[in-house]
Amino acid sequence: MSISMYHLTVPMFQRGLASLKTYLDKAEAYAKEKNIDPTILVAARLAPDMLPLSGQYQRASDSAKFTLARLTATDAPKFEDNEKTFDELRERLAKTDAYLASFSQEALEGTESREITLPGKSGIVLPGNEYVTTFALPNFYFHVTTAHAILRNQGAPIGKRDYLG
């Protein structure tokens, strides 16, 4: 038995977005408790050459929405990538989740064999199922995990259970 492209994408992305929302809730409570300016957490990064927390949220959102757009040969909504607050990041997650929820199982039927060109200059083309399993999901979870690591590094009380949902 094989897993459907729908179940391989939409619920997986929604679960990751839910973890990201939990992180925001806990980070906001932590900032209030410790009297930390929330913009410090939103701008925090693990290393100088890495994206800040806001960038991790933006890339996770983009990964989810562009994956479905590529698979279905449709256009994804465009977001400005200008979020600077917890509420703005929550709003982005909500818009991304609403977009994901607009896809039915039927919309993704047959996309496992659709040829997808990897983003960037590589020109690599993969069938949809390989694109999802070897690029899209790892990329999405890289950004979810990095957001987790940034907040842990800043002292926020999030843990493995928050990641797993």
XYZ file of N, CA and C in Angstrom:
495
model
N 0.841 -1.170 0.000
C 0.000 0.000 0.000
C 0.891 1.241 0.000
N 0.548 2.196 -0.812
C 1.344 3.422 -0.867
C 0.597 4.559 -0.172
N 1.355 5.533 0.233
C 0.768 6.713 0.869
C 0.395 7.711 -0.221
N -0.744 8.352 -0.063
C -1.183 9.322 -1.069
C -0.342 10.589 -0.974
N -0.236 11.295 -2.072
C 0.502 12.564 -2.082
C -0.155 13.566 -1.137
N -1.464 13.499 -1.024
C -2.156 14.382 -0.087
C -1.655 14.125 1.334
N -1.684 12.861 1.757
C -1.281 12.533 3.126
C 0.213 12.756 3.371
N 0.978 12.735 2.318
C 2.414 12.980 2.429
C 2.727 14.475 2.545
N 1.778 15.324 2.177
C 2.044 16.767 2.162
C 1.152 17.541 3.131
N -0.112 17.674 2.820
C -0.977 18.591 3.573
C -0.947 18.332 5.078
N -1.257 17.130 5.559
C -1.230 16.933 7.019
C 0.170 17.090 7.624
N 1.190 16.723 6.870
C 2.560 16.875 7.378
C 2.897 18.356 7.571
N 2.570 19.165 6.569
C 2.831 20.600 6.678
C 1.978 21.219 7.781
N 0.716 20.813 7.874
C -0.159 21.372 8.906
C 0.359 21.044 10.307
N 0.879 19.855 10.474
C 1.435 19.470 11.775
C 2.644 20.337 12.126
N 3.523 20.567 11.158
C 4.678 21.427 11.397
C 4.282 22.854 11.702
N 3.267 23.357 10.988
C 2.784 24.713 11.261
C 2.193 24.808 12.668
N 1.522 23.745 13.098
C 0.970 23.733 14.461
C 2.097 23.792 15.491
N 3.196 23.080 15.237
C 4.345 23.159 16.139
C 4.903 24.570 16.168
N 5.007 25.197 15.001
C 5.515 26.568 14.941
C 4.612 27.525 15.722
N 3.301 27.312 15.667
C 2.381 28.153 16.434
C 2.603 27.944 17.937
N 2.761 26.684 18.339
C 3.039 26.395 19.751
C 4.308 27.112 20.203
N 5.333 27.088 19.364
C 6.579 27.788 19.706
C 6.311 29.267 19.949
N 5.507 29.883 19.092
C 5.210 31.308 19.262
C 4.494 31.558 20.578
N 3.509 30.722 20.884
C 2.768 30.893 22.134
C 3.697 30.793 23.341
N 4.568 29.792 23.332
C 5.487 29.606 24.457
C 6.559 30.695 24.494
N 7.041 31.118 23.335
C 8.048 32.181 23.289
C 7.458 33.502 23.782
N 6.220 33.763 23.418
C 5.580 35.000 23.869
C 5.390 34.991 25.389
N 4.947 33.876 25.929
C 4.785 33.769 27.381
C 6.137 33.911 28.087
N 7.158 33.298 27.512
C 8.511 33.385 28.063
C 9.002 34.838 28.051
N 8.781 35.539 26.948
C 9.210 36.938 26.848
C 8.518 37.794 27.907
N 7.226 37.556 28.118
C 6.491 38.308 29.141
C 7.022 37.989 30.537
N 7.206 36.712 30.796
C 7.680 36.269 32.119
C 9.060 36.837 32.447
N 9.959 36.854 31.466
C 11.338 37.291 31.690
C 11.568 38.752 31.319
N 10.491 39.444 30.936
C 10.576 40.851 30.542
C 11.576 41.057 29.401
N 11.459 40.218 28.381
C 12.310 40.298 27.190
C 11.503 40.953 26.079
N 12.094 41.894 25.392
C 11.449 42.504 24.233
C 11.220 41.403 23.190
N 9.967 41.139 22.810
C 9.685 40.063 21.856
C 10.412 40.209 20.520
N 10.710 41.437 20.126
C 11.405 41.616 18.842
C 12.823 41.037 18.888
N 13.376 40.916 20.088
C 14.698 40.281 20.225
C 14.600 38.808 19.846
N 13.540 38.144 20.291
C 13.363 36.734 19.946
C 13.054 36.557 18.461
N 12.223 37.407 17.905
C 11.863 37.303 16.488
C 13.092 37.522 15.601
N 14.022 38.333 16.061
C 15.238 38.624 15.280
C 16.415 37.709 15.630
N 16.238 36.832 16.618
C 17.340 35.970 17.053
C 17.717 34.971 15.964
N 19.002 34.623 15.957
C 19.504 33.632 14.999
C 20.558 32.785 15.685
N 20.827 31.614 15.111
C 21.841 30.725 15.688
C 23.250 31.151 15.326
N 23.422 31.698 14.142
C 24.742 32.125 13.666
C 24.535 33.362 12.800
N 25.546 34.203 12.706
C 25.390 35.443 11.954
C 24.962 35.258 10.489
N 25.351 34.142 9.888
C 25.020 33.956 8.472
C 23.742 33.134 8.264
N 22.982 32.909 9.334
C 21.712 32.181 9.227
C 20.547 33.147 9.322
N 19.408 32.727 8.793
C 18.203 33.534 8.895
C 17.756 33.640 10.352
N 17.129 34.758 10.713
C 16.585 34.888 12.068
C 15.325 34.033 12.214
N 14.765 34.022 13.406
C 13.549 33.268 13.667
C 12.474 33.614 12.647
N 12.265 34.893 12.386
C 11.233 35.279 11.412
C 11.504 34.646 10.054
N 12.749 34.601 9.631
C 13.104 33.995 8.354
C 12.833 32.501 8.330
N 13.010 31.831 9.459
C 12.717 30.399 9.529
C 11.220 30.156 9.338
N 10.412 31.004 9.947
C 8.958 30.905 9.769
C 8.576 31.189 8.316
N 9.182 32.207 7.736
C 8.878 32.543 6.344
C 9.250 31.410 5.400
N 10.426 30.824 5.583
C 10.857 29.727 4.700
C 10.024 28.477 4.906
N 9.634 28.168 6.140
C 8.762 27.009 6.369
C 7.422 27.225 5.665
N 6.879 28.407 5.811
C 5.620 28.746 5.137
C 5.779 28.621 3.622
N 6.848 29.200 3.096
C 7.084 29.141 1.649
C 7.251 27.709 1.170
N 7.968 26.909 1.919
C 8.197 25.526 1.521
C 6.870 24.781 1.402
N 5.999 24.955 2.375
C 4.697 24.281 2.346
C 3.856 24.758 1.165
N 3.714 26.058 1.029
C 2.812 26.551 -0.017
C 3.375 26.334 -1.419
N 4.676 26.494 -1.602
C 5.247 26.296 -2.939
C 5.268 24.823 -3.338
N 5.398 23.932 -2.370
C 5.335 22.508 -2.693
C 3.989 22.167 -3.313
N 2.924 22.607 -2.667
C 1.593 22.297 -3.206
C 1.342 23.002 -4.525
N 1.826 24.212 -4.646
C 1.663 24.928 -5.909
C 2.409 24.216 -7.037
N 3.632 23.791 -6.772
C 4.396 23.090 -7.812
C 3.737 21.771 -8.186
N 3.294 21.033 -7.189
C 2.669 19.742 -7.475
C 1.400 19.879 -8.302
N 0.635 20.925 -8.045
C -0.657 21.096 -8.717
C -0.596 22.082 -9.884
N 0.593 22.574 -10.193
C 0.771 23.551 -11.285
C -0.166 24.742 -11.121
N -0.224 25.260 -9.886
C -1.031 26.436 -9.578
C -0.131 27.496 -8.944
N -0.674 28.659 -8.709
C 0.079 29.735 -8.080
C -0.175 29.752 -6.577
N 0.891 29.883 -5.824
C 0.786 30.015 -4.372
C 0.558 31.482 -4.021
N -0.078 31.728 -2.892
C -0.223 33.132 -2.461
C 1.154 33.730 -2.186
N 1.267 35.018 -2.406
C 2.528 35.716 -2.164
C 2.435 36.461 -0.833
N 3.461 36.301 -0.027
C 3.554 37.010 1.246
C 4.788 37.904 1.188
N 4.760 38.998 1.921
C 5.807 40.023 1.828
C 7.115 39.691 2.542
N 7.140 38.714 3.407
C 8.336 38.391 4.197
C 8.786 39.577 5.048
N 7.824 40.237 5.683
C 8.160 41.407 6.499
C 7.670 41.278 7.944
N 7.429 40.054 8.381
C 6.923 39.837 9.731
C 8.000 40.178 10.767
N 7.585 40.946 11.791
C 8.523 41.371 12.830
C 7.991 41.121 14.247
N 6.769 40.583 14.339
C 6.171 40.347 15.654
C 5.606 38.924 15.709
N 5.342 38.477 16.932
C 4.716 37.169 17.102
C 3.360 37.128 16.401
N 2.576 38.195 16.546
C 1.251 38.214 15.912
C 1.350 38.163 14.388
N 2.319 38.859 13.827
C 2.488 38.810 12.364
C 2.906 37.411 11.912
N 3.741 36.751 12.690
C 4.129 35.382 12.352
C 2.934 34.434 12.483
N 2.103 34.644 13.506
C 0.886 33.836 13.660
C -0.039 34.027 12.453
N -0.156 35.273 12.026
C -1.016 35.560 10.869
C -0.497 34.846 9.617
N 0.803 34.848 9.430
C 1.376 34.149 8.277
C 1.086 32.652 8.361
N 1.248 32.075 9.559
C 0.950 30.658 9.721
C -0.512 30.375 9.400
N -1.400 31.244 9.864
C -2.838 31.047 9.616
C -3.150 31.126 8.123
N -2.539 32.080 7.427
C -2.769 32.194 5.977
C -2.217 30.974 5.240
N -1.072 30.496 5.682
C -0.489 29.305 5.060
C -1.366 28.093 5.313
N -1.834 27.943 6.543
C -2.694 26.820 6.882
C -3.999 26.864 6.087
N -4.565 28.045 5.922
C -5.800 28.177 5.131
C -5.557 27.759 3.679
N -4.407 28.137 3.142
C -4.057 27.729 1.776
C -3.931 26.210 1.696
N -3.247 25.602 2.647
C -3.099 24.149 2.654
C -4.463 23.464 2.742
N -5.346 24.012 3.570
C -6.672 23.423 3.765
C -7.535 23.510 2.511
N -7.147 24.356 1.571
C -7.939 24.487 0.338
C -7.705 23.329 -0.633
N -6.741 22.457 -0.335
C -6.429 21.336 -1.230
C -7.172 20.079 -0.785
N -7.798 19.439 -1.750
C -8.462 18.164 -1.499
C -7.522 17.031 -1.887
N -7.867 15.839 -1.459
C -7.085 14.675 -1.870
C -7.093 14.543 -3.391
N -8.225 14.829 -3.980
C -8.351 14.710 -5.435
C -7.421 15.667 -6.174
N -7.200 16.830 -5.614
C -6.333 17.824 -6.266
C -4.900 17.328 -6.395
N -4.505 16.401 -5.528
C -3.129 15.905 -5.537
C -2.989 14.525 -6.184
N -4.095 13.962 -6.623
C -4.026 12.657 -7.296
C -3.206 12.776 -8.576
N -2.302 11.856 -8.765
C -1.477 11.829 -9.964
C -0.245 12.711 -9.913
N -0.095 13.486 -8.847
C 1.050 14.399 -8.784
C 2.353 13.690 -8.439
N 2.271 12.417 -8.040
C 3.496 11.690 -7.707
C 4.408 11.537 -8.922
N 3.843 11.597 -10.112
C 4.665 11.455 -11.319
C 4.866 12.764 -12.074
N 4.241 13.844 -11.607
C 4.438 15.140 -12.274
C 5.893 15.557 -12.120
N 6.505 16.030 -13.188
C 7.904 16.462 -13.137
C 7.993 17.834 -12.487
N 8.826 17.901 -11.469
C 9.023 19.140 -10.709
C 10.487 19.540 -10.846
N 10.714 20.771 -11.261
C 12.072 21.297 -11.344
C 12.413 21.922 -9.995
N 13.509 21.465 -9.404
C 13.923 22.011 -8.110
C 14.153 23.513 -8.231
N 13.774 24.257 -7.190
C 14.030 25.693 -7.214
C 15.525 25.983 -7.225
N 15.886 27.116 -7.741
C 17.300 27.481 -7.823
C 17.833 27.234 -9.222
N 19.115 27.210 -9.319
C 19.758 27.127 -10.630
C 20.209 25.721 -11.005
N 19.877 24.726 -10.201
C 20.385 23.378 -10.462
C 19.786 22.761 -11.713
N 18.536 23.094 -12.007
C 17.873 22.503 -13.161
C 17.480 21.051 -12.958
N 17.628 20.534 -11.752
C 17.293 19.146 -11.472
C 15.778 18.976 -11.527
N 15.351 17.922 -12.224
C 13.935 17.604 -12.350
C 13.683 16.262 -11.671
N 12.658 16.225 -10.825
C 12.298 15.009 -10.101
C 10.810 14.735 -10.264
N 10.430 13.454 -10.213
C 8.994 13.171 -10.144
C 8.457 13.693 -8.810
N 7.183 14.033 -8.772
C 6.582 14.647 -7.590
C 6.846 13.929 -6.291
N 6.752 12.586 -6.300
C 6.959 11.874 -5.041
C 8.399 12.005 -4.538
N 9.372 11.990 -5.435
C 10.766 12.186 -5.010
C 11.019 13.631 -4.599
N 10.413 14.566 -5.295
C 10.531 15.979 -4.930
C 10.059 16.182 -3.485
N 8.919 15.608 -3.143
C 8.368 15.775 -1.793
C 9.260 15.108 -0.752
N 9.676 13.863 -1.023
C 10.393 13.107 0.009
C 11.866 13.471 0.137
N 12.498 13.944 -0.946
C 13.939 14.228 -0.872
C 14.271 15.716 -0.806
N 13.294 16.572 -1.079
C 13.577 18.009 -1.039
C 12.569 18.770 -0.184
N 11.292 18.709 -0.533
C 10.294 19.578 0.102
C 10.142 19.319 1.599
N 9.908 18.065 1.981
C 9.740 17.783 3.409
C 11.022 18.024 4.201
N 12.193 17.559 3.726
C 13.417 17.879 4.480
C 13.644 19.388 4.622
N 13.377 20.141 3.581
C 13.547 21.593 3.639
C 12.588 22.215 4.648
N 11.334 21.813 4.601
C 10.333 22.318 5.537
C 10.750 22.035 6.975
N 11.094 20.779 7.250
C 11.449 20.417 8.623
C 12.790 21.005 9.067
N 13.670 21.306 8.146
C 14.901 22.021 8.509
C 14.531 23.360 9.144
N 13.596 24.081 8.530
C 13.234 25.398 9.043
C 12.425 25.309 10.338
N 11.568 24.301 10.465
C 10.845 24.096 11.725
C 11.844 23.785 12.841
N 12.785 22.906 12.561
C 13.793 22.518 13.553
C 14.691 23.692 13.914
N 15.061 24.486 12.934
C 15.923 25.638 13.207
C 15.185 26.672 14.051
N 13.893 26.880 13.791
C 13.098 27.777 14.636
C 13.107 27.263 16.084
N 12.923 25.962 16.236
C 12.964 25.322 17.562
C 14.314 25.607 18.230
N 15.389 25.389 17.490
C 16.734 25.573 18.045
C 17.001 27.029 18.431
N 16.543 27.952 17.624
C 16.737 29.375 17.941
C 16.060 29.709 19.266
N 14.818 29.288 19.413
C 14.093 29.619 20.639
C 14.684 28.915 21.856
N 15.105 27.669 21.698
C 15.777 26.971 22.813
C 17.057 27.696 23.190
N 17.799 28.132 22.171
C 19.044 28.852 22.407
C 18.800 30.149 23.172
N 17.641 30.733 22.979
C 17.281 31.974 23.669
C 16.674 31.709 25.048
N 16.504 30.431 25.403
C 16.001 30.074 26.721
C 14.519 29.767 26.790
N 13.817 29.839 25.691
C 12.379 29.563 25.715
C 12.145 28.097 26.093
N 11.113 27.850 26.894
C 10.864 26.496 27.401
C 10.065 25.627 26.416
N 10.690 25.309 25.310
C 10.076 24.396 24.355
C 10.903 23.126 24.307
N 10.243 22.057 23.994
C 10.948 20.783 23.984
C 10.481 19.863 22.877
N 10.929 18.635 22.947
C 10.657 17.638 21.920
C 9.160 17.415 21.724
N 8.406 17.394 22.810
C 6.957 17.190 22.692
C 6.296 18.313 21.924
N 6.823 19.530 22.047
C 6.282 20.654 21.272
C 6.566 20.453 19.791
N 7.718 19.908 19.487
C 8.082 19.632 18.102
C 7.202 18.533 17.517
N 6.990 17.492 18.281
C 6.224 16.345 17.792
C 4.722 16.591 17.754
N 4.273 17.600 18.485
C 2.842 17.947 18.467
C 2.022 17.215 19.475
